[in-house]
Short mmCIF file of C-alpha atoms in Angstrom, two decimals:
data_model
loop_
_atom_site.label_atom_id
_atom_site.label_comp_id
_atom_site.label_asym_id
_atom_site.label_seq_id
_atom_site.Cartn_x
_atom_site.Cartn_y
_atom_site.Cartn_z
CA MET K 18 72.73 85.41 120.67
CA THR K 19 71.08 88.71 121.65
CA SER K 20 69.61 90.95 118.98
CA PRO K 21 71.40 94.24 118.28
CA VAL K 22 70.24 97.41 119.99
CA HIS K 23 67.57 99.14 117.90
CA VAL K 24 68.17 102.85 117.36
CA ILE K 25 65.60 105.06 115.65
CA VAL K 26 67.01 108.27 114.17
CA VAL K 27 64.36 110.99 113.74
CA ASP K 28 65.65 113.96 111.74
CA ASP K 29 64.17 115.86 108.81
CA GLU K 30 67.61 116.35 107.21
CA ALA K 31 68.39 113.40 104.90
CA GLU K 32 72.16 113.98 105.14
CA ILE K 33 72.14 113.76 108.95
CA ARG K 34 69.97 110.62 108.84
CA ALA K 35 72.42 109.03 106.40
CA VAL K 36 75.52 109.97 108.43
CA LEU K 37 74.00 108.76 111.72
CA THR K 38 72.72 105.54 110.15
CA ALA K 39 76.12 104.67 108.65
CA MET K 40 78.00 105.56 111.84
CA LEU K 41 75.68 103.59 114.13
CA GLU K 42 75.55 100.55 111.85
CA ARG K 43 79.38 100.46 111.94
CA GLU K 44 79.04 100.36 115.74
CA GLY K 45 76.79 97.29 115.44
CA TYR K 46 73.43 98.94 116.05
CA ARG K 47 70.28 98.17 114.07
CA VAL K 48 69.13 101.56 112.77
CA THR K 49 65.80 102.81 111.45
CA ALA K 50 65.74 106.36 110.06
CA CYS K 51 62.60 108.53 110.02
CA ALA K 52 62.08 112.01 108.57
CA ASP K 53 59.20 113.04 110.84
CA GLY K 54 56.99 112.09 113.76
CA GLU K 55 54.40 110.35 111.60
CA ALA K 56 57.00 107.92 110.20
CA PHE K 57 58.44 107.46 113.70
CA TRP K 58 55.11 106.43 115.22
CA ARG K 59 54.49 103.97 112.36
CA VAL K 60 57.83 102.27 113.16
CA VAL K 61 57.24 102.31 116.94
CA ALA K 62 53.86 100.63 116.46
CA THR K 63 55.60 97.49 115.20
CA ASP K 64 59.24 97.72 116.30
CA GLN K 65 60.07 99.21 119.72
CA PRO K 66 63.35 101.14 119.94
CA ASP K 67 66.02 100.81 122.60
CA ILE K 68 67.33 104.32 121.84
CA VAL K 69 65.82 107.25 119.94
CA LEU K 70 67.99 110.05 118.52
CA LEU K 71 65.51 112.87 118.14
CA ASP K 72 65.73 116.25 116.42
CA LEU K 73 63.47 118.99 117.79
CA LYS K 74 62.57 120.92 114.63
CA LEU K 75 60.56 118.43 112.63
CA PRO K 76 57.72 118.85 110.16
CA GLY K 77 54.40 118.11 111.86
CA GLU K 78 54.85 116.95 115.44
CA ASN K 79 57.94 118.51 117.05
CA GLY K 80 60.60 116.65 119.00
CA PHE K 81 59.42 117.88 122.43
CA SER K 82 55.98 116.41 121.81
CA ILE K 83 57.40 113.13 120.51
CA ALA K 84 59.69 112.81 123.56
CA ARG K 85 56.80 113.46 125.96
CA ARG K 86 54.50 110.94 124.25
CA LEU K 87 57.22 108.30 123.95
CA ARG K 88 58.25 108.66 127.61
CA GLY K 89 54.62 108.07 128.58
CA GLN K 90 54.58 104.69 126.89
CA SER K 91 58.16 103.43 126.71
CA ASN K 92 61.37 103.11 128.68
CA ALA K 93 63.47 103.66 125.54
CA GLY K 94 66.47 105.93 125.89
CA ILE K 95 65.87 109.34 124.31
CA ILE K 96 68.75 111.53 123.21
CA ILE K 97 67.83 114.84 121.64
CA VAL K 98 70.23 115.77 118.83
CA SER K 99 69.39 119.31 117.80
CA GLY K 100 70.71 122.60 116.53
CA MET K 101 68.56 124.26 119.19
CA GLY K 102 71.14 124.49 121.94
CA ASP K 103 69.84 127.18 124.28
CA VAL K 104 69.71 126.28 127.95
CA VAL K 105 65.91 126.57 127.86
CA ASP K 106 65.70 124.04 125.00
CA LYS K 107 67.95 121.64 126.89
CA VAL K 108 66.02 121.98 130.15
CA VAL K 109 62.64 121.54 128.45
CA GLY K 110 63.95 118.55 126.50
CA LEU K 111 65.19 116.84 129.64
CA GLU K 112 62.02 117.69 131.55
CA VAL K 113 59.71 116.19 128.91
CA GLY K 114 61.56 112.90 129.08
CA ALA K 115 64.88 112.97 127.23
CA ASP K 116 67.82 111.22 128.87
CA ASP K 117 70.44 113.40 127.21
CA PHE K 118 70.84 116.36 124.85
CA VAL K 119 73.53 116.74 122.17
CA THR K 120 73.87 119.99 120.23
CA LYS K 121 74.56 119.98 116.47
CA PRO K 122 77.16 119.96 115.12
CA PHE K 123 78.29 116.99 117.18
CA ASP K 124 81.26 114.65 117.33
CA GLY K 125 80.31 111.09 116.37
CA ARG K 126 82.49 109.55 119.09
CA GLU K 127 80.82 111.67 121.75
CA LEU K 128 77.36 110.71 120.51
CA VAL K 129 78.24 107.00 120.57
CA ALA K 130 79.64 107.40 124.10
CA ARG K 131 76.40 109.08 125.19
CA ILE K 132 74.37 106.24 123.65
CA HIS K 133 76.48 103.73 125.60
CA SER K 134 75.95 105.77 128.78
CA VAL K 135 72.16 105.86 128.37
CA LEU K 136 72.09 102.12 127.64
CA ARG K 137 74.11 101.42 130.81
CA ARG K 138 71.71 103.49 132.92
CA LYS K 139 68.70 101.82 131.34
CA ALA K 140 70.18 98.38 132.04
CA LEU K 141 70.65 99.28 135.71
CA ALA K 142 67.23 100.88 136.14
CA PRO K 143 64.43 98.55 137.13
CA VAL K 144 61.67 98.42 134.55
CA ALA K 145 58.26 99.04 136.11
CA THR K 146 55.45 96.76 134.99
CA PRO K 147 52.07 98.32 134.17
CA VAL K 148 50.77 97.10 137.54
CA GLU K 149 53.72 98.72 139.35
CA LYS K 150 53.12 101.97 137.45
CA ARG K 151 49.44 101.91 138.47
CA ILE K 152 50.37 101.22 142.10
CA ALA K 153 52.77 104.19 142.04
CA GLU K 154 50.02 106.43 140.58
CA LEU K 155 47.56 105.32 143.26
CA ALA K 156 50.16 105.82 146.00
CA GLU K 157 50.66 109.42 144.82
CA LYS K 158 46.89 110.00 144.91
CA LEU K 159 46.69 108.45 148.39
CA ASP K 160 49.46 110.78 149.60
CA ALA K 161 47.56 113.77 148.22
CA VAL K 162 44.33 112.66 149.94
CA SER K 163 46.22 112.08 153.21
CA ASP K 164 47.56 115.64 153.01
CA GLN K 165 44.05 116.97 152.44
CA ILE K 166 42.72 115.00 155.43
CA ALA K 167 45.50 116.42 157.61
CA GLU K 168 44.58 119.95 156.49
CA VAL K 169 40.89 119.34 157.28
CA GLY K 170 41.88 117.99 160.71
CA ALA K 171 43.93 121.11 161.43
CA GLU K 172 41.03 123.33 160.35
CA ALA K 173 38.60 121.34 162.55
CA HIS K 174 40.95 121.75 165.52
CA HIS K 175 41.09 125.51 164.89
CA ILE K 176 37.27 125.68 164.76
CA GLU K 177 37.05 123.74 168.05
CA GLU K 178 39.37 126.30 169.67
CA ILE K 179 37.18 129.16 168.47
CA VAL K 180 34.02 127.45 169.76
CA GLU K 181 35.66 126.81 173.16
CA LYS K 182 36.74 130.46 173.40
CA SER K 183 33.27 131.70 172.45
CA ALA K 184 31.69 129.51 175.18
CA THR K 185 33.81 131.25 177.82
CA ALA K 186 33.36 134.76 176.42
CA LYS K 187 32.49 137.61 178.82
CA HIS K 188 30.12 139.17 176.34
CA PRO K 189 27.74 137.30 173.96
CA LYS K 190 29.54 138.89 171.02
CA SER K 191 33.03 138.31 172.40
CA VAL K 192 35.44 135.63 171.18
CA GLY K 193 38.90 135.04 172.60
CA GLY K 194 39.21 138.40 174.31
CA VAL K 195 37.91 140.38 171.33
CA THR K 196 34.43 141.97 171.47
CA TRP K 197 32.22 142.89 168.54
CA GLN K 198 30.97 146.46 168.73
CA PRO K 199 27.81 146.64 166.60
CA SER K 200 27.61 150.43 166.72
CA GLY K 201 31.09 150.91 165.25
CA GLU K 202 30.98 147.59 163.40
CA ASP K 203 34.50 146.72 164.40
CA TRP K 204 36.32 144.59 166.95
CA ARG K 205 38.02 145.84 170.08
CA LYS K 206 40.32 144.13 172.57
CA ASP K 207 38.86 143.56 176.05
#
């Protein structure tokens, strides 16, 4: 038998933690409730979540920071559940690593449906091993270096063209049909 999905609820409001815990336990989830980031990280150190329901306004470390840190070390689903519902908050939340964003007040059925949706996507997504993650990082660096080499090659080609033009110049201070006029300290077309 498989163990139930572990959901960590991180919200500083005790009433919301209690409501979410009761609702999710009725759905068959194993729920751990935390009032702040410090409590959350203590739980994560010993019991990895499958899903995290994360408020943004928390005492101490805020939800954006927690989402960013968690995404860097875990493939857990992250759903932000917050009263901060501006488009900017949603975009930043998704960009720092959240999989979804639900604005308070929320409908319990919708939240459960969103949890199911994130779990389905996570089940379909291949999980990268640490070695695969390192290979991907190195591949990105290699691509960047390749781009730099291509730029240097283009610059070298441009310099070669200038040198070739200066070798065929009519005047010792002429390059590519343009002559340096020391008296006026400017260039003129030949």
